[in-house]
mmCIF file of C-alpha atoms in Angstrom:
data_model
loop_
_atom_site.group_PDB
_atom_site.id
_atom_site.type_symbol
_atom_site.label_atom_id
_atom_site.label_comp_id
_atom_site.label_asym_id
_atom_site.label_seq_id
_atom_site.Cartn_x
_atom_site.Cartn_y
_atom_site.Cartn_z
ATOM 1 C CA UNK A 26 -16.216 -24.737 -16.397
ATOM 2 C CA UNK A 27 -13.255 -27.061 -15.912
ATOM 3 C CA UNK A 28 -9.829 -25.851 -16.919
ATOM 4 C CA UNK A 29 -8.392 -27.684 -19.829
ATOM 5 C CA UNK A 30 -5.380 -29.928 -19.315
ATOM 6 C CA UNK A 31 -3.840 -28.351 -22.649
ATOM 7 C CA UNK A 32 -3.702 -24.921 -20.949
ATOM 8 C CA UNK A 33 -1.962 -26.318 -17.855
ATOM 9 C CA UNK A 34 0.595 -27.874 -20.316
ATOM 10 C CA UNK A 35 1.394 -24.553 -21.883
ATOM 11 C CA UNK A 36 1.887 -22.721 -18.715
ATOM 12 C CA UNK A 37 4.441 -25.453 -17.737
ATOM 13 C CA UNK A 38 6.161 -25.746 -21.072
ATOM 14 C CA UNK A 39 6.654 -21.747 -20.837
ATOM 15 C CA UNK A 40 8.588 -22.404 -17.632
ATOM 16 C CA UNK A 41 10.543 -25.418 -18.877
ATOM 17 C CA UNK A 42 11.429 -23.542 -22.025
ATOM 18 C CA UNK A 43 13.132 -20.931 -20.016
ATOM 19 C CA UNK A 44 16.447 -21.538 -17.996
ATOM 20 C CA UNK A 45 16.193 -20.368 -14.413
ATOM 21 C CA UNK A 46 18.839 -17.525 -15.038
ATOM 22 C CA UNK A 47 16.390 -16.125 -17.767
ATOM 23 C CA UNK A 48 13.213 -16.002 -15.662
ATOM 24 C CA UNK A 49 11.661 -13.071 -14.592
ATOM 25 C CA UNK A 50 9.354 -12.845 -11.812
ATOM 26 C CA UNK A 51 7.244 -9.932 -10.711
ATOM 27 C CA UNK A 52 6.052 -8.913 -7.190
ATOM 28 C CA UNK A 53 2.120 -8.201 -7.329
ATOM 29 C CA UNK A 54 1.674 -4.930 -5.632
ATOM 30 C CA UNK A 55 -1.964 -4.506 -6.655
ATOM 31 C CA UNK A 56 -5.003 -6.649 -8.577
ATOM 32 C CA UNK A 57 -4.207 -4.490 -11.608
ATOM 33 C CA UNK A 58 -0.860 -6.268 -11.830
ATOM 34 C CA UNK A 59 -2.818 -9.664 -12.180
ATOM 35 C CA UNK A 60 -2.650 -11.164 -15.604
ATOM 36 C CA UNK A 61 -5.201 -13.886 -15.793
ATOM 37 C CA UNK A 62 -3.723 -17.306 -17.028
ATOM 38 C CA UNK A 63 -0.277 -16.570 -16.036
ATOM 39 C CA UNK A 64 1.922 -18.316 -13.825
ATOM 40 C CA UNK A 65 2.240 -17.410 -10.037
ATOM 41 C CA UNK A 66 4.096 -18.406 -6.829
ATOM 42 C CA UNK A 67 2.877 -17.727 -3.262
ATOM 43 C CA UNK A 68 5.733 -17.261 -0.884
ATOM 44 C CA UNK A 69 6.690 -15.420 2.132
ATOM 45 C CA UNK A 70 10.319 -14.265 3.247
ATOM 46 C CA UNK A 71 12.005 -14.620 6.680
ATOM 47 C CA UNK A 72 13.869 -12.065 8.355
ATOM 48 C CA UNK A 73 17.016 -12.678 6.542
ATOM 49 C CA UNK A 74 15.175 -12.412 3.115
ATOM 50 C CA UNK A 75 14.941 -16.203 2.274
ATOM 51 C CA UNK A 76 12.057 -17.352 0.291
ATOM 52 C CA UNK A 77 9.830 -20.327 1.237
ATOM 53 C CA UNK A 78 7.853 -23.040 -0.494
ATOM 54 C CA UNK A 79 4.081 -23.911 -0.309
ATOM 55 C CA UNK A 80 3.253 -27.361 -1.061
ATOM 56 C CA UNK A 81 -0.176 -29.390 -0.378
ATOM 57 C CA UNK A 82 -0.229 -32.396 2.175
ATOM 58 C CA UNK A 83 -3.486 -34.262 2.107
ATOM 59 C CA UNK A 84 -5.105 -34.989 5.294
ATOM 60 C CA UNK A 85 -8.241 -37.073 4.726
ATOM 61 C CA UNK A 86 -10.304 -35.110 2.087
ATOM 62 C CA UNK A 87 -8.587 -31.674 2.781
ATOM 63 C CA UNK A 88 -5.000 -30.237 2.359
ATOM 64 C CA UNK A 89 -2.421 -28.526 4.554
ATOM 65 C CA UNK A 90 -0.717 -25.940 3.092
ATOM 66 C CA UNK A 91 3.037 -26.540 4.039
ATOM 67 C CA UNK A 92 6.304 -24.656 3.826
ATOM 68 C CA UNK A 93 9.863 -25.475 4.618
ATOM 69 C CA UNK A 94 11.225 -24.236 7.948
ATOM 70 C CA UNK A 95 11.129 -20.523 8.918
ATOM 71 C CA UNK A 96 14.873 -20.624 9.350
ATOM 72 C CA UNK A 97 15.613 -22.426 6.154
ATOM 73 C CA UNK A 98 18.168 -20.536 3.966
ATOM 74 C CA UNK A 99 17.816 -22.789 0.898
ATOM 75 C CA UNK A 100 15.930 -20.373 -1.363
ATOM 76 C CA UNK A 101 17.488 -16.831 -2.169
ATOM 77 C CA UNK A 102 15.359 -15.907 -5.140
ATOM 78 C CA UNK A 103 11.999 -16.650 -6.338
ATOM 79 C CA UNK A 104 13.396 -18.502 -9.343
ATOM 80 C CA UNK A 105 15.126 -21.045 -6.866
ATOM 81 C CA UNK A 106 11.570 -21.927 -5.791
ATOM 82 C CA UNK A 107 10.315 -22.992 -9.146
ATOM 83 C CA UNK A 108 11.067 -26.788 -8.951
ATOM 84 C CA UNK A 109 10.297 -26.887 -5.136
ATOM 85 C CA UNK A 110 6.767 -25.280 -4.675
ATOM 86 C CA UNK A 111 3.419 -25.219 -6.011
ATOM 87 C CA UNK A 112 3.083 -23.276 -9.399
ATOM 88 C CA UNK A 113 -0.306 -21.505 -9.589
ATOM 89 C CA UNK A 114 -2.274 -20.202 -12.357
ATOM 90 C CA UNK A 115 -4.761 -17.387 -11.574
ATOM 91 C CA UNK A 116 -7.780 -18.171 -13.635
ATOM 92 C CA UNK A 117 -10.624 -15.702 -14.534
ATOM 93 C CA UNK A 118 -14.203 -16.901 -15.120
ATOM 94 C CA UNK A 119 -17.224 -14.385 -15.546
ATOM 95 C CA UNK A 120 -15.116 -11.671 -14.072
ATOM 96 C CA UNK A 121 -14.202 -13.631 -10.849
ATOM 97 C CA UNK A 122 -10.542 -14.808 -10.084
ATOM 98 C CA UNK A 123 -9.641 -18.138 -8.766
ATOM 99 C CA UNK A 124 -6.198 -20.013 -7.770
ATOM 100 C CA UNK A 125 -5.618 -23.086 -9.737
ATOM 101 C CA UNK A 126 -2.726 -25.749 -8.656
ATOM 102 C CA UNK A 127 -1.031 -26.555 -12.038
ATOM 103 C CA UNK A 128 0.402 -30.012 -10.440
ATOM 104 C CA UNK A 129 -2.857 -30.953 -8.795
ATOM 105 C CA UNK A 130 -4.804 -29.421 -11.672
ATOM 106 C CA UNK A 131 -7.702 -28.343 -9.183
ATOM 107 C CA UNK A 132 -8.907 -25.194 -7.871
ATOM 108 C CA UNK A 133 -8.403 -23.927 -4.022
ATOM 109 C CA UNK A 134 -11.448 -23.622 -1.976
ATOM 110 C CA UNK A 135 -11.848 -22.849 1.819
ATOM 111 C CA UNK A 136 -13.588 -25.429 4.067
ATOM 112 C CA UNK A 137 -16.112 -25.027 7.075
ATOM 113 C CA UNK A 138 -15.595 -26.314 10.638
ATOM 114 C CA UNK A 139 -12.831 -26.686 13.142
ATOM 115 C CA UNK A 140 -10.152 -26.907 10.364
ATOM 116 C CA UNK A 141 -11.376 -23.877 8.228
ATOM 117 C CA UNK A 142 -8.096 -21.808 9.547
ATOM 118 C CA UNK A 143 -5.645 -24.445 8.749
ATOM 119 C CA UNK A 144 -6.858 -26.473 5.633
ATOM 120 C CA UNK A 145 -8.263 -25.993 2.031
ATOM 121 C CA UNK A 146 -9.973 -28.147 -0.380
ATOM 122 C CA UNK A 147 -9.111 -28.989 -4.021
ATOM 123 C CA UNK A 148 -11.963 -28.904 -6.380
ATOM 124 C CA UNK A 149 -12.456 -29.682 -10.084
ATOM 125 C CA UNK A 150 -14.309 -26.458 -11.133
ATOM 126 C CA UNK A 151 -14.234 -22.779 -10.485
ATOM 127 C CA UNK A 152 -18.013 -23.069 -9.695
ATOM 128 C CA UNK A 153 -16.971 -25.139 -6.667
ATOM 129 C CA UNK A 154 -13.646 -23.147 -5.928
ATOM 130 C CA UNK A 155 -13.352 -19.938 -3.617
ATOM 131 C CA UNK A 156 -13.043 -16.266 -5.081
ATOM 132 C CA UNK A 157 -9.492 -14.791 -5.037
ATOM 133 C CA UNK A 158 -9.674 -11.301 -3.902
ATOM 134 C CA UNK A 159 -7.232 -8.460 -2.908
ATOM 135 C CA UNK A 160 -6.902 -6.051 -0.189
ATOM 136 C CA UNK A 161 -4.355 -3.377 0.638
ATOM 137 C CA UNK A 162 -3.242 -2.419 4.214
ATOM 138 C CA UNK A 163 -0.771 0.248 3.805
ATOM 139 C CA UNK A 164 2.219 -1.154 1.988
ATOM 140 C CA UNK A 165 0.917 -4.754 2.434
ATOM 141 C CA UNK A 166 -1.074 -6.417 -0.340
ATOM 142 C CA UNK A 167 -3.256 -9.109 1.279
ATOM 143 C CA UNK A 168 -4.531 -12.252 -0.547
ATOM 144 C CA UNK A 169 -8.156 -13.473 0.451
ATOM 145 C CA UNK A 170 -9.906 -16.641 -0.441
ATOM 146 C CA UNK A 171 -13.510 -16.027 -0.023
ATOM 147 C CA UNK A 172 -13.801 -13.919 3.253
ATOM 148 C CA UNK A 173 -10.458 -15.320 4.716
ATOM 149 C CA UNK A 174 -6.910 -13.882 4.653
ATOM 150 C CA UNK A 175 -4.084 -16.000 3.880
ATOM 151 C CA UNK A 176 -1.050 -15.620 5.998
ATOM 152 C CA UNK A 177 1.882 -17.879 7.058
ATOM 153 C CA UNK A 178 2.301 -19.118 10.540
ATOM 154 C CA UNK A 179 6.024 -19.633 11.214
ATOM 155 C CA UNK A 180 5.649 -21.604 14.318
ATOM 156 C CA UNK A 181 3.727 -24.366 12.438
ATOM 157 C CA UNK A 182 5.627 -23.849 9.128
ATOM 158 C CA UNK A 183 2.333 -23.668 7.272
ATOM 159 C CA UNK A 184 -0.153 -21.315 5.688
ATOM 160 C CA UNK A 185 -3.454 -20.482 7.511
ATOM 161 C CA UNK A 186 -6.765 -18.838 6.505
ATOM 162 C CA UNK A 187 -7.833 -16.342 9.072
ATOM 163 C CA UNK A 188 -11.186 -14.554 9.178
ATOM 164 C CA UNK A 189 -9.536 -11.393 9.924
ATOM 165 C CA UNK A 190 -5.796 -10.177 9.043
ATOM 166 C CA UNK A 191 -3.455 -10.129 12.094
ATOM 167 C CA UNK A 192 0.154 -9.135 12.229
ATOM 168 C CA UNK A 193 0.812 -10.640 15.553
ATOM 169 C CA UNK A 194 2.951 -13.882 15.157
ATOM 170 C CA UNK A 195 1.697 -14.259 11.454
ATOM 171 C CA UNK A 196 3.395 -13.188 8.088
ATOM 172 C CA UNK A 197 1.807 -11.882 5.141
ATOM 173 C CA UNK A 198 2.475 -13.783 1.999
ATOM 174 C CA UNK A 199 3.791 -12.503 -1.339
ATOM 175 C CA UNK A 200 2.634 -13.139 -4.817
ATOM 176 C CA UNK A 201 4.869 -13.246 -7.835
ATOM 177 C CA UNK A 202 3.787 -13.475 -11.376
ATOM 178 C CA UNK A 203 6.098 -15.225 -14.048
ATOM 179 C CA UNK A 204 6.699 -12.536 -16.690
ATOM 180 C CA UNK A 205 6.497 -13.559 -20.397
ATOM 181 C CA UNK A 206 6.887 -9.937 -21.624
ATOM 182 C CA UNK A 207 3.307 -8.957 -21.792
ATOM 183 C CA UNK A 208 3.181 -7.610 -18.295
ATOM 184 C CA UNK A 209 0.779 -4.563 -17.951
ATOM 185 C CA UNK A 210 2.269 -0.869 -17.800
ATOM 186 C CA UNK A 211 2.273 0.371 -14.315
ATOM 187 C CA UNK A 212 -0.595 3.079 -14.518
ATOM 188 C CA UNK A 213 0.311 6.747 -13.689
ATOM 189 C CA UNK A 214 -2.333 8.915 -11.739
ATOM 190 C CA UNK A 215 -2.273 12.772 -11.994
ATOM 191 C CA UNK A 216 -2.985 14.315 -8.797
ATOM 192 C CA UNK A 217 -3.305 18.236 -8.779
ATOM 193 C CA UNK A 218 -4.439 21.119 -6.619
ATOM 194 C CA UNK A 219 -6.625 21.962 -9.190
ATOM 195 C CA UNK A 220 -8.748 18.981 -8.983
ATOM 196 C CA UNK A 221 -10.253 16.897 -5.984
ATOM 197 C CA UNK A 222 -8.798 13.704 -5.212
ATOM 198 C CA UNK A 223 -10.840 11.262 -7.278
ATOM 199 C CA UNK A 224 -9.159 7.650 -6.897
ATOM 200 C CA UNK A 225 -8.552 5.298 -4.033
ATOM 201 C CA UNK A 226 -7.152 1.746 -3.280
ATOM 202 C CA UNK A 227 -5.019 1.866 -6.333
ATOM 203 C CA UNK A 228 -1.279 1.198 -6.911
ATOM 204 C CA UNK A 229 0.846 2.987 -9.431
ATOM 205 C CA UNK A 230 2.960 6.030 -10.091
ATOM 206 C CA UNK A 231 1.966 9.539 -9.324
ATOM 207 C CA UNK A 232 2.409 12.911 -11.389
ATOM 208 C CA UNK A 233 1.810 15.524 -8.536
ATOM 209 C CA UNK A 234 1.025 18.856 -10.082
ATOM 210 C CA UNK A 235 1.532 21.634 -7.279
ATOM 211 C CA UNK A 236 3.241 25.052 -7.258
ATOM 212 C CA UNK A 237 5.293 25.692 -4.071
ATOM 213 C CA UNK A 238 6.661 28.924 -3.162
ATOM 214 C CA UNK A 239 10.488 28.931 -2.543
ATOM 215 C CA UNK A 240 11.891 29.965 0.836
ATOM 216 C CA UNK A 241 8.149 29.934 2.281
ATOM 217 C CA UNK A 242 6.647 27.285 4.477
ATOM 218 C CA UNK A 243 3.985 25.374 2.150
ATOM 219 C CA UNK A 244 1.336 23.230 3.797
ATOM 220 C CA UNK A 245 1.130 19.602 2.419
ATOM 221 C CA UNK A 246 -0.798 16.372 3.126
ATOM 222 C CA UNK A 247 -0.728 13.401 0.623
ATOM 223 C CA UNK A 248 -2.990 10.221 0.383
ATOM 224 C CA UNK A 249 0.200 8.176 -0.017
ATOM 225 C CA UNK A 250 3.866 7.697 1.549
ATOM 226 C CA UNK A 251 6.813 9.177 -0.212
ATOM 227 C CA UNK A 252 10.178 7.299 0.737
ATOM 228 C CA UNK A 253 12.567 10.066 -0.294
ATOM 229 C CA UNK A 254 10.928 13.542 -0.411
ATOM 230 C CA UNK A 255 14.246 15.253 -1.276
ATOM 231 C CA UNK A 256 14.544 13.216 -4.219
ATOM 232 C CA UNK A 257 10.867 14.212 -5.351
ATOM 233 C CA UNK A 258 10.837 17.887 -4.378
ATOM 234 C CA UNK A 259 14.383 19.000 -4.030
ATOM 235 C CA UNK A 260 17.632 18.270 -2.353
ATOM 236 C CA UNK A 261 17.423 21.759 -0.658
ATOM 237 C CA UNK A 262 14.009 21.404 0.524
ATOM 238 C CA UNK A 263 13.073 20.544 4.305
ATOM 239 C CA UNK A 264 10.144 18.958 5.616
ATOM 240 C CA UNK A 265 8.647 20.058 9.264
ATOM 241 C CA UNK A 266 6.030 17.745 10.961
ATOM 242 C CA UNK A 267 3.812 18.693 14.013
ATOM 243 C CA UNK A 268 5.660 18.389 17.470
ATOM 244 C CA UNK A 269 3.325 20.065 19.927
ATOM 245 C CA UNK A 270 0.601 22.578 20.605
ATOM 246 C CA UNK A 271 0.647 24.865 23.635
ATOM 247 C CA UNK A 272 -2.192 26.761 23.865
ATOM 248 C CA UNK A 273 -2.305 28.875 20.528
ATOM 249 C CA UNK A 274 1.396 28.209 19.822
ATOM 250 C CA UNK A 275 2.296 25.494 17.465
ATOM 251 C CA UNK A 276 5.899 23.907 17.169
ATOM 252 C CA UNK A 277 6.985 21.990 14.305
ATOM 253 C CA UNK A 278 9.952 19.561 14.451
ATOM 254 C CA UNK A 279 12.250 18.953 11.253
ATOM 255 C CA UNK A 280 11.651 15.392 9.691
ATOM 256 C CA UNK A 281 14.575 13.337 10.802
ATOM 257 C CA UNK A 282 14.452 11.013 7.735
ATOM 258 C CA UNK A 283 13.483 11.709 3.976
ATOM 259 C CA UNK A 284 10.153 9.758 4.538
ATOM 260 C CA UNK A 285 6.878 11.522 4.390
ATOM 261 C CA UNK A 286 3.922 9.259 5.848
ATOM 262 C CA UNK A 287 0.302 9.228 4.194
ATOM 263 C CA UNK A 288 -2.278 11.463 5.722
ATOM 264 C CA UNK A 289 0.286 13.469 7.933
ATOM 265 C CA UNK A 290 0.447 17.372 8.042
ATOM 266 C CA UNK A 291 3.877 18.456 6.800
ATOM 267 C CA UNK A 292 5.364 21.995 6.181
ATOM 268 C CA UNK A 293 7.913 22.171 3.197
ATOM 269 C CA UNK A 294 10.502 24.906 2.897
ATOM 270 C CA UNK A 295 13.235 25.566 0.555
ATOM 271 C CA UNK A 296 14.346 25.564 -3.080
ATOM 272 C CA UNK A 297 11.915 23.444 -4.991
ATOM 273 C CA UNK A 298 12.455 21.540 -8.174
ATOM 274 C CA UNK A 299 10.234 22.381 -10.876
ATOM 275 C CA UNK A 300 7.111 20.203 -11.030
ATOM 276 C CA UNK A 301 5.171 18.154 -11.767
ATOM 277 C CA UNK A 302 6.766 15.873 -9.224
ATOM 278 C CA UNK A 303 6.881 12.197 -10.163
ATOM 279 C CA UNK A 304 6.725 9.622 -7.388
ATOM 280 C CA UNK A 305 6.922 5.911 -8.356
ATOM 281 C CA UNK A 306 5.207 2.660 -7.094
ATOM 282 C CA UNK A 307 3.074 4.263 -4.482
ATOM 283 C CA UNK A 308 -0.274 3.138 -2.991
ATOM 284 C CA UNK A 309 -3.143 5.580 -3.154
ATOM 285 C CA UNK A 310 -5.757 5.434 -0.252
ATOM 286 C CA UNK A 311 -8.361 8.147 0.382
ATOM 287 C CA UNK A 312 -9.013 7.706 4.182
ATOM 288 C CA UNK A 313 -10.762 11.195 4.571
ATOM 289 C CA UNK A 314 -14.259 11.993 5.585
ATOM 290 C CA UNK A 315 -15.773 13.941 2.771
ATOM 291 C CA UNK A 316 -12.316 15.074 1.531
ATOM 292 C CA UNK A 317 -11.095 16.080 5.076
ATOM 293 C CA UNK A 318 -8.459 14.366 7.553
ATOM 294 C CA UNK A 319 -8.954 16.021 10.986
ATOM 295 C CA UNK A 320 -6.522 16.047 13.803
ATOM 296 C CA UNK A 321 -7.112 17.794 17.023
ATOM 297 C CA UNK A 322 -4.396 18.860 19.456
ATOM 298 C CA UNK A 323 -5.443 20.772 22.483
ATOM 299 C CA UNK A 324 -7.475 23.603 21.533
ATOM 300 C CA UNK A 325 -6.396 23.381 17.901
ATOM 301 C CA UNK A 326 -7.960 21.228 14.922
ATOM 302 C CA UNK A 327 -5.866 20.761 11.737
ATOM 303 C CA UNK A 328 -7.924 20.249 8.441
ATOM 304 C CA UNK A 329 -5.996 18.254 5.766
ATOM 305 C CA UNK A 330 -7.803 18.617 2.364
ATOM 306 C CA UNK A 331 -8.332 16.125 -0.461
ATOM 307 C CA UNK A 332 -10.775 18.458 -1.909
ATOM 308 C CA UNK A 333 -11.282 22.393 -2.548
ATOM 309 C CA UNK A 334 -12.664 24.015 0.568
ATOM 310 C CA UNK A 335 -14.268 27.509 0.710
ATOM 311 C CA UNK A 336 -12.843 29.176 3.925
ATOM 312 C CA UNK A 337 -13.620 32.872 3.286
ATOM 313 C CA UNK A 338 -15.534 34.496 6.127
ATOM 314 C CA UNK A 339 -15.031 31.556 8.345
ATOM 315 C CA UNK A 340 -13.269 30.519 11.391
ATOM 316 C CA UNK A 341 -10.277 28.956 9.677
ATOM 317 C CA UNK A 342 -6.878 29.957 9.961
ATOM 318 C CA UNK A 343 -4.504 29.840 6.983
ATOM 319 C CA UNK A 344 -0.901 29.986 7.024
ATOM 320 C CA UNK A 345 1.196 33.103 5.992
ATOM 321 C CA UNK A 346 5.042 32.968 6.544
ATOM 322 C CA UNK A 347 5.660 31.793 10.002
ATOM 323 C CA UNK A 348 1.973 32.454 11.614
ATOM 324 C CA UNK A 349 -1.652 31.284 10.882
ATOM 325 C CA UNK A 350 -4.080 34.039 10.290
ATOM 326 C CA UNK A 351 -7.818 33.959 10.477
ATOM 327 C CA UNK A 352 -10.213 34.172 7.367
ATOM 328 C CA UNK A 353 -13.121 36.120 9.099
ATOM 329 C CA UNK A 354 -12.657 39.172 7.210
ATOM 330 C CA UNK A 355 -11.557 37.583 3.896
ATOM 331 C CA UNK A 356 -14.502 37.782 1.634
ATOM 332 C CA UNK A 357 -13.586 34.682 -0.739
ATOM 333 C CA UNK A 358 -10.998 32.224 -0.318
ATOM 334 C CA UNK A 359 -10.508 28.489 -1.142
ATOM 335 C CA UNK A 360 -7.896 26.221 -0.022
ATOM 336 C CA UNK A 361 -6.735 23.535 -2.428
ATOM 337 C CA UNK A 362 -6.453 19.738 -2.137
ATOM 338 C CA UNK A 363 -3.174 18.717 -0.569
ATOM 339 C CA UNK A 364 -2.945 21.650 1.860
ATOM 340 C CA UNK A 365 -4.216 22.211 5.323
ATOM 341 C CA UNK A 366 -5.713 24.973 7.544
ATOM 342 C CA UNK A 367 -6.707 24.820 11.239
ATOM 343 C CA UNK A 368 -9.384 26.053 13.448
ATOM 344 C CA UNK A 369 -9.226 26.923 17.282
ATOM 345 C CA UNK A 370 -11.485 27.124 20.046
ATOM 346 C CA UNK A 371 -9.834 30.256 21.558
ATOM 347 C CA UNK A 372 -10.460 33.431 19.527
ATOM 348 C CA UNK A 373 -7.194 34.890 18.720
ATOM 349 C CA UNK A 374 -5.706 37.440 16.066
ATOM 350 C CA UNK A 375 -3.050 34.938 14.931
ATOM 351 C CA UNK A 376 -1.512 31.635 15.924
ATOM 352 C CA UNK A 377 2.340 31.681 15.831
ATOM 353 C CA UNK A 378 4.367 28.642 14.667
ATOM 354 C CA UNK A 379 7.723 27.612 15.909
ATOM 355 C CA UNK A 380 10.413 25.445 14.248
ATOM 356 C CA UNK A 381 13.209 23.255 15.367
ATOM 357 C CA UNK A 382 16.211 23.490 12.982
ATOM 358 C CA UNK A 383 16.783 20.760 10.410
ATOM 359 C CA UNK A 384 19.808 18.659 11.074
#
């Protein structure tokens, strides 16, 4: 199937009909944000936040993917790139996505051989082209053509296709979509202590359903990062993270910033806002093994949960006020998702916790 010239002209006319000041470009954070048939820009930013071009330069039958100099300060906005960079359409054919260059009126495809990392082909049909896919690495959305990661090489002022993603001396690219008013609504995922975690590798908003107890230490572990936990849980809430384990004494340190990291053990204490707790624009990734994230420090193993776990009549220790107590003599008890418990190789009646004061 060859893309029609008419559809290319329509995409270009939409841009020409809109003055630069009225254009709206949305950064793509997940594949769910991709609208097939829309116009896209691939770029990156330098340390000072300036955007960069992507242009094809022919070399025999292949093409370099060139950019302006890394230190160039010419383009301060995505809009300013429009007349100076390649405009792409992301096409969908039988459920597979492909990159289509509007100027060259061809699809992108990888090549083989010694130049596979530095050049691409431009082909006539999606059947000849390389599939476009996406991966997520924490806060970074990575673009792939076939099995190769698209990244920028600052020293050479060009884009490369690497067999594996690397952060050393390379920059991840950014993908922006031109909005015409039909952008998809960001999806909201409800995560609750009543239900096991059932989503992964998704980007969106979270409605977190959890009952916290005021003025007590509450265990917490989440499959996503929160940039400002106080704005989510309450200005009078303090977060603590693990500092050290000394035999059977655990010391927690007040978190010095407002950021909570994914898959990390925390204790929260204070006056909580009423839930549910709304967190915008996060990446949810289930990195657990069978619903459990484990950390071992000395003789103590911490078990963060993304699913319900029965711990009654077991070797688990659960938190009560400022100590952890064994579940050996408790007939029935279940620890809920997004909470954690611990075990120890030393049989003791309790494991005390110490805390450094918040700043």
